[in-house]
PDB file of C-alpha atoms in Angstrom:
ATOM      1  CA  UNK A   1     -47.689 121.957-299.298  1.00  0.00           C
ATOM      2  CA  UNK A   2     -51.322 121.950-300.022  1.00  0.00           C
ATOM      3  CA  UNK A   3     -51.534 118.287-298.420  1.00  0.00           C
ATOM      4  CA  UNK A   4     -49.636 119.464-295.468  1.00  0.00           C
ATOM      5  CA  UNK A   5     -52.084 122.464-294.346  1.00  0.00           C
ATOM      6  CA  UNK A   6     -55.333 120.496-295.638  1.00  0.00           C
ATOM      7  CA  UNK A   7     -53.801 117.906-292.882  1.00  0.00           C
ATOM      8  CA  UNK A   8     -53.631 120.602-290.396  1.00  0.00           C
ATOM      9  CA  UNK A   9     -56.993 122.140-290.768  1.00  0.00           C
ATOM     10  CA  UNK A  10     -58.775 118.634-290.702  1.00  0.00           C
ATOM     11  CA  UNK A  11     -56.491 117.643-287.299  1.00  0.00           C
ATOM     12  CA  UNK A  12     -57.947 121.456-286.005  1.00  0.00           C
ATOM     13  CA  UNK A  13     -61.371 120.815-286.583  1.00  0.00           C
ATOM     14  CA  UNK A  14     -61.152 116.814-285.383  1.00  0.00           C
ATOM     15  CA  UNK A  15     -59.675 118.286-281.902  1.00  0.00           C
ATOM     16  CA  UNK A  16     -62.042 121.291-282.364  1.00  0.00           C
ATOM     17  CA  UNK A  17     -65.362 118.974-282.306  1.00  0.00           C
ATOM     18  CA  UNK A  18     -63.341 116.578-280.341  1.00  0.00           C
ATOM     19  CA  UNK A  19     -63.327 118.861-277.060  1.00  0.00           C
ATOM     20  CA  UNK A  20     -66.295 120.483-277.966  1.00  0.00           C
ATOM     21  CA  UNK A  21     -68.139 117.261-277.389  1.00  0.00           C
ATOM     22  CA  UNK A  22     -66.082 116.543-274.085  1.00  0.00           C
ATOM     23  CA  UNK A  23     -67.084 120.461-273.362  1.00  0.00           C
ATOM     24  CA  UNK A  24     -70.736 119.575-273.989  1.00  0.00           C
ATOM     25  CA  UNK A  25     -71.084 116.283-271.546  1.00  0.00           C
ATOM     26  CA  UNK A  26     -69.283 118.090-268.788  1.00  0.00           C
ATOM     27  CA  UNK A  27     -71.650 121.258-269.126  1.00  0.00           C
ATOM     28  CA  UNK A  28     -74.690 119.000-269.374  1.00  0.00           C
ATOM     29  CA  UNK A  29     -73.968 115.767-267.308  1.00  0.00           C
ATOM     30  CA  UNK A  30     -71.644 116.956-264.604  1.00  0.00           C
ATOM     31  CA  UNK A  31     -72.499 120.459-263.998  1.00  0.00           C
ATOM     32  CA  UNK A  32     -71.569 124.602-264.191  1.00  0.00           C
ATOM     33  CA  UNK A  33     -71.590 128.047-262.903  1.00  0.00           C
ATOM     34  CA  UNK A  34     -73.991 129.863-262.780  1.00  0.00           C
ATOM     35  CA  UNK A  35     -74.404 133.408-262.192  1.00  0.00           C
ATOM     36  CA  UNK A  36     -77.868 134.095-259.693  1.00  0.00           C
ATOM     37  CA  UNK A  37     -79.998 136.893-259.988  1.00  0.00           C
ATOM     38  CA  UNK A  38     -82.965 138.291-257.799  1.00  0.00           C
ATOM     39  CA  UNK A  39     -83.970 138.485-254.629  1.00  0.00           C
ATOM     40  CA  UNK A  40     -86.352 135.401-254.344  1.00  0.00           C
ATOM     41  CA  UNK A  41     -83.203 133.246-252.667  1.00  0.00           C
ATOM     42  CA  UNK A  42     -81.983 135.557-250.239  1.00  0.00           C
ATOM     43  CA  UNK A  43     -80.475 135.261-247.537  1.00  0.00           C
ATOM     44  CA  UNK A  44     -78.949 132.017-248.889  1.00  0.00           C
ATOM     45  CA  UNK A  45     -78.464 133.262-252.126  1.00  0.00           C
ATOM     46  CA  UNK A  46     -77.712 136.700-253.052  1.00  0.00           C
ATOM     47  CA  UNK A  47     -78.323 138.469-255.733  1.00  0.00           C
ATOM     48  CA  UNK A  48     -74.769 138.093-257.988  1.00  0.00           C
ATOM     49  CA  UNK A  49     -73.851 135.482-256.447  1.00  0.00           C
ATOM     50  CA  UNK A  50     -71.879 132.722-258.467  1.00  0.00           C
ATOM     51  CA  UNK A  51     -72.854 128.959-257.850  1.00  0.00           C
ATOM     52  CA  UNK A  52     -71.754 125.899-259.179  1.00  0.00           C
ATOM     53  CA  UNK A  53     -74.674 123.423-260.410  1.00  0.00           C
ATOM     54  CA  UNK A  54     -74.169 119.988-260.358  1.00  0.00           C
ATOM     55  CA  UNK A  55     -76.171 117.807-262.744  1.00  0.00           C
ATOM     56  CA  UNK A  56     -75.839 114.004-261.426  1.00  0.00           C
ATOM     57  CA  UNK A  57     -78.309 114.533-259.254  1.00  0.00           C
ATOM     58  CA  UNK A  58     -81.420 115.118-261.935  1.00  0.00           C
ATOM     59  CA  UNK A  59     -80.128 112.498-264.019  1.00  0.00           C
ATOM     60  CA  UNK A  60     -80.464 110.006-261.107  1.00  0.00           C
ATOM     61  CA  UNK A  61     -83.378 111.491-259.252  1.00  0.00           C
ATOM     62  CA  UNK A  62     -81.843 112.120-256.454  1.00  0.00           C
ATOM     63  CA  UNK A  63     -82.903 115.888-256.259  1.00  0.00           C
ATOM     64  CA  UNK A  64     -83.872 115.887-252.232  1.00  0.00           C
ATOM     65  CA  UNK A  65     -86.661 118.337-250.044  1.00  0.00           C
ATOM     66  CA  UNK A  66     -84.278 121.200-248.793  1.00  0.00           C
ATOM     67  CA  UNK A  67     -82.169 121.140-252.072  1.00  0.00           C
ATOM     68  CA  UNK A  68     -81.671 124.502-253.977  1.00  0.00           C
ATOM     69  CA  UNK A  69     -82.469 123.305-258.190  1.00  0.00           C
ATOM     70  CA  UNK A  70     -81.798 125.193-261.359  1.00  0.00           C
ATOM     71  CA  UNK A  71     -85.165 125.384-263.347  1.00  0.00           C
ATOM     72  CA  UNK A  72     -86.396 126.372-266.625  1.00  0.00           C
ATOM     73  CA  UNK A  73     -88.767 128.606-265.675  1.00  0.00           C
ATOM     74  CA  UNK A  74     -92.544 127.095-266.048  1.00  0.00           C
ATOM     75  CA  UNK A  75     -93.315 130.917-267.787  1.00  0.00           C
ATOM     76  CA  UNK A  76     -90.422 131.597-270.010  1.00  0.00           C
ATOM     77  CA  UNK A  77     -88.182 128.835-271.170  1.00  0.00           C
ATOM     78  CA  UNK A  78     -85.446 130.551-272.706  1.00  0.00           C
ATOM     79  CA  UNK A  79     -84.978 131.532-268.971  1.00  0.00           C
ATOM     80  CA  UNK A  80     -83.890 129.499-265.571  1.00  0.00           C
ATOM     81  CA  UNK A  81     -84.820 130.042-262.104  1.00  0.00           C
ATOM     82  CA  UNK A  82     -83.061 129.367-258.761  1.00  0.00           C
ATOM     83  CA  UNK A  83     -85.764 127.805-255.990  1.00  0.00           C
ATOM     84  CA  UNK A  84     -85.655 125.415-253.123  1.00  0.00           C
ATOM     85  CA  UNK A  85     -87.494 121.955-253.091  1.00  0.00           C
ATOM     86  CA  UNK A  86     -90.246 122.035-250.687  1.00  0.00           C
ATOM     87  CA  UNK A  87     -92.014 119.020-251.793  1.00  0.00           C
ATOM     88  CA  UNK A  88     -92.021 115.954-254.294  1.00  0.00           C
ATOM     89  CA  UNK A  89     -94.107 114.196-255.616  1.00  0.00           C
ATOM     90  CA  UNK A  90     -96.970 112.739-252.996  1.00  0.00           C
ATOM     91  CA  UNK A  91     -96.073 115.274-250.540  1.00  0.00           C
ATOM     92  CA  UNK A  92     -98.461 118.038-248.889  1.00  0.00           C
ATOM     93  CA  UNK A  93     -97.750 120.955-249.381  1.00  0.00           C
ATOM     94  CA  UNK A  94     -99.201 124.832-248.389  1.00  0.00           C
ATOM     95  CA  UNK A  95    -100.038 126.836-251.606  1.00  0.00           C
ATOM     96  CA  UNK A  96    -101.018 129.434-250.118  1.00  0.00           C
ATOM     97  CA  UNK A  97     -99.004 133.073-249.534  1.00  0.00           C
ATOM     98  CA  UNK A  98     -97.728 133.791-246.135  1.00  0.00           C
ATOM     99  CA  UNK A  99    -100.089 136.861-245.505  1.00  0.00           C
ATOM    100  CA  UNK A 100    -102.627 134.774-245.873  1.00  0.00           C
ATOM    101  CA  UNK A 101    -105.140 133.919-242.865  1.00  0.00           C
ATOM    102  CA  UNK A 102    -106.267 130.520-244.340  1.00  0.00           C
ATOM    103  CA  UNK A 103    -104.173 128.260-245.267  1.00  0.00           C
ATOM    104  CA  UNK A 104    -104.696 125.999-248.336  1.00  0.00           C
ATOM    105  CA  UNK A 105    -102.820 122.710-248.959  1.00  0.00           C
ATOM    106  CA  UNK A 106    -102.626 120.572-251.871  1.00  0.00           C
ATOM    107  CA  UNK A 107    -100.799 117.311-252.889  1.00  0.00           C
ATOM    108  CA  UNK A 108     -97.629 117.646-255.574  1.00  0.00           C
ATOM    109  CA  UNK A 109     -98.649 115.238-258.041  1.00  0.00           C
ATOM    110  CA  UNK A 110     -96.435 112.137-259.352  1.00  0.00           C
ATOM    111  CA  UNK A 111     -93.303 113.400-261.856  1.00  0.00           C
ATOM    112  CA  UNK A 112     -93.772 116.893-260.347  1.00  0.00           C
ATOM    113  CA  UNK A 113     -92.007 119.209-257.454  1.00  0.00           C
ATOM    114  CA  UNK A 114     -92.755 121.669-255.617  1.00  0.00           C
ATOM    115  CA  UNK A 115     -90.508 124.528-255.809  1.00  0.00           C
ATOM    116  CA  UNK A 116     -90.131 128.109-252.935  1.00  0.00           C
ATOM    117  CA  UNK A 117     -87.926 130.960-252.786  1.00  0.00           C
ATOM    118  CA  UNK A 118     -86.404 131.131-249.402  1.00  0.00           C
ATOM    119  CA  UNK A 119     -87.840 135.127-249.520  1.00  0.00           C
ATOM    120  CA  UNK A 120     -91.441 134.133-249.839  1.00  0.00           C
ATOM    121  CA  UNK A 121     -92.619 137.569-249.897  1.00  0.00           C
ATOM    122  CA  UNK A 122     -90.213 138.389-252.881  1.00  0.00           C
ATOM    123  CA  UNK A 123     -90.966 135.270-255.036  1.00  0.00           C
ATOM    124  CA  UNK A 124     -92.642 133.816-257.845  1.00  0.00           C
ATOM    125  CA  UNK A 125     -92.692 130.087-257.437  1.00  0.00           C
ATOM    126  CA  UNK A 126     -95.234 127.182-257.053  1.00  0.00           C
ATOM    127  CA  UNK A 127     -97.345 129.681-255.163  1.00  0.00           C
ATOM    128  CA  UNK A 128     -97.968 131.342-258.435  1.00  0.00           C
ATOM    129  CA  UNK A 129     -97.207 128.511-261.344  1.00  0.00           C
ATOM    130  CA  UNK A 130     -97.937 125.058-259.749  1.00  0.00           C
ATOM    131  CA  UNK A 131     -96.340 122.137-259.381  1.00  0.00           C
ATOM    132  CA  UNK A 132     -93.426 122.170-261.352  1.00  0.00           C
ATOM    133  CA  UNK A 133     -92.330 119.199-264.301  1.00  0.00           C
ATOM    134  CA  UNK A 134     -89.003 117.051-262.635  1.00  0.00           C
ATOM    135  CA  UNK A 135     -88.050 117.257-266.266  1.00  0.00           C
ATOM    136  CA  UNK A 136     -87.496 120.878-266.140  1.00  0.00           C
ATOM    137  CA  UNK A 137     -84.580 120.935-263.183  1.00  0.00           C
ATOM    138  CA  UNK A 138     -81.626 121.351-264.708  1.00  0.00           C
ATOM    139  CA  UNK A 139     -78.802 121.142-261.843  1.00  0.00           C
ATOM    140  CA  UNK A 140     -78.932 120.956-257.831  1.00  0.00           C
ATOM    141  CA  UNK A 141     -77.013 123.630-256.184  1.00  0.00           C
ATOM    142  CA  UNK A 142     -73.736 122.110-254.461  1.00  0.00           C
ATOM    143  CA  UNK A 143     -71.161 125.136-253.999  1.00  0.00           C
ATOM    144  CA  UNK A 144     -71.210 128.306-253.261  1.00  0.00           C
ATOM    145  CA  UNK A 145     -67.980 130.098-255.255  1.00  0.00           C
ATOM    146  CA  UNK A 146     -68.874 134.093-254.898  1.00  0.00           C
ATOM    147  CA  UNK A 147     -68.574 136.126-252.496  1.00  0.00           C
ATOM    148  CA  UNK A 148     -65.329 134.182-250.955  1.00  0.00           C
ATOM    149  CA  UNK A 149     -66.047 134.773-247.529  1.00  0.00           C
ATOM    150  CA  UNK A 150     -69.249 132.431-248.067  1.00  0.00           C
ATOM    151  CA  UNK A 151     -67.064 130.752-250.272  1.00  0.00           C
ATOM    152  CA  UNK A 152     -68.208 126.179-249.405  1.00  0.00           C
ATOM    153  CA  UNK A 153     -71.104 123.824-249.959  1.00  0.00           C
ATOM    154  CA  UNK A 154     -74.583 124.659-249.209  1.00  0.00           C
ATOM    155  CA  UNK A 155     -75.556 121.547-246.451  1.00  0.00           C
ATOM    156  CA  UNK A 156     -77.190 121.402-243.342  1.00  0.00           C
ATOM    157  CA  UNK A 157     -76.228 124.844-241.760  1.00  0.00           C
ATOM    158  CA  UNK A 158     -77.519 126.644-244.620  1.00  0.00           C
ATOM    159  CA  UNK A 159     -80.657 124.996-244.508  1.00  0.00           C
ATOM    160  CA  UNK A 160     -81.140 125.564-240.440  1.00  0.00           C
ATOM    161  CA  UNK A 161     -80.165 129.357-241.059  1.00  0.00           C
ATOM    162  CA  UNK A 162     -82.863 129.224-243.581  1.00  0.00           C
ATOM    163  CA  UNK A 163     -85.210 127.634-241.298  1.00  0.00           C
ATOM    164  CA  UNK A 164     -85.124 129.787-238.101  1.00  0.00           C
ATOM    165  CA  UNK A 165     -85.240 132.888-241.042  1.00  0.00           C
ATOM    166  CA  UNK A 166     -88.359 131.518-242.052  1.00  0.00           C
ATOM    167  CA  UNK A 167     -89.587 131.490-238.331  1.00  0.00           C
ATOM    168  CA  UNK A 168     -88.554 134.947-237.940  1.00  0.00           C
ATOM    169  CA  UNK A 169     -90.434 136.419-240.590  1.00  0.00           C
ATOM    170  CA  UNK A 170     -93.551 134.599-238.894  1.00  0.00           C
ATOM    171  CA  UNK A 171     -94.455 132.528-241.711  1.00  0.00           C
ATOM    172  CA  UNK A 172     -97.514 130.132-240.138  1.00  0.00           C
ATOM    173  CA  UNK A 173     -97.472 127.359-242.700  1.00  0.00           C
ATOM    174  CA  UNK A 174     -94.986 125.229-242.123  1.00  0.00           C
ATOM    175  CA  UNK A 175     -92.619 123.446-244.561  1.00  0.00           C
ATOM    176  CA  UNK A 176     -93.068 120.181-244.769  1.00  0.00           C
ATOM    177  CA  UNK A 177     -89.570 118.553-245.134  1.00  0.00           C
ATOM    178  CA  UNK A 178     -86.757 116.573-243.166  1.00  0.00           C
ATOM    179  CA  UNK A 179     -83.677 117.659-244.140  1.00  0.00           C
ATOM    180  CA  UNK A 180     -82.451 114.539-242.942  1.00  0.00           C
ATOM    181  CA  UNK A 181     -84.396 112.462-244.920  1.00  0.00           C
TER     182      UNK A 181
END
């Protein structure tokens, strides 16, 4: 009788750590939801939104200018942040804020990105923190889950309606990526 439950708890815990580790690489090498927060992303991303995050992307450096990335934030690392890629590595970029009259520039430096909220006047981003580490993204933005009626992938209409947005608010530095590229 003894043997018998003994032989059950051991089978437990060997499927309990068993899926746990299958848990574990999904979450980390394939992806989640997440849960966004803040106004920095809006309009593309509101505030409660739900997201999924896919991680293949990172792990093969293949993040993209015009992607949306889960960061660990540069200033608080028990915390992540949702920005847009503006620039990688060896790309120009303006660090300056869009009230600004003059307009500085700067070049993201090699292993780095570059990293904007769509609301520039509502963020804190490269602007504030620099060039950000490529080690710290954690997933690229793929899906849109919540609200359902903007329920599907964020592509290339997101990134135009994010574009003439940007236009509209009169920002005078342009961005300097090809979402085609």
């Amino acid at each position: 009788m003894l043997r018998h439950a003994l032989g059950k708890t051991f089978r437990f815990l060997g499927y309990t750590v068993q899926y746990g580790c299958i848990a574990h690489c999904a979450f980390e090498y394939l992806g989640g939801i997440v849960v966004c927060s803040g106004p920095s992303m809006e309009p593309t991303i509101q505030n409660s939104d739900i997201v999924f995050s896919e991680n293949l992307s990172r792990h093969f450096y293949c993040i993209r200018k015009g992607d949306i990335v889960i960061v660990k934030s540069p200033n608080d690392p028990k915390s992540n942040i949702c920005k847009r890629v503006i620039g990688l590595e060896g790309d120009k970029v303006c660090t300056s804020n869009p009230s600004d009259f003059l307009k500085s520039h700067s070049y993201v430096p090699k292993g780095h990105v570059w990293l904007e909220g769509d609301n520039l006047r509502n963020s804190t981003d490269s602007r504030c923190y620099g060039p950000v580490p490529y080690g710290l993204i954690r997933g690229r933005i793929c899906l849109k889950i919540w609200p359902l009626n903007d329920f599907g992938f964020l592509d290339q209409k997101m990134l135009d309606k994010y574009l003439s947005l940007a236009s509209e608010q009169f920002v005078i530095c342009p961005f300097p990526f090809n979402a085609v590229a």
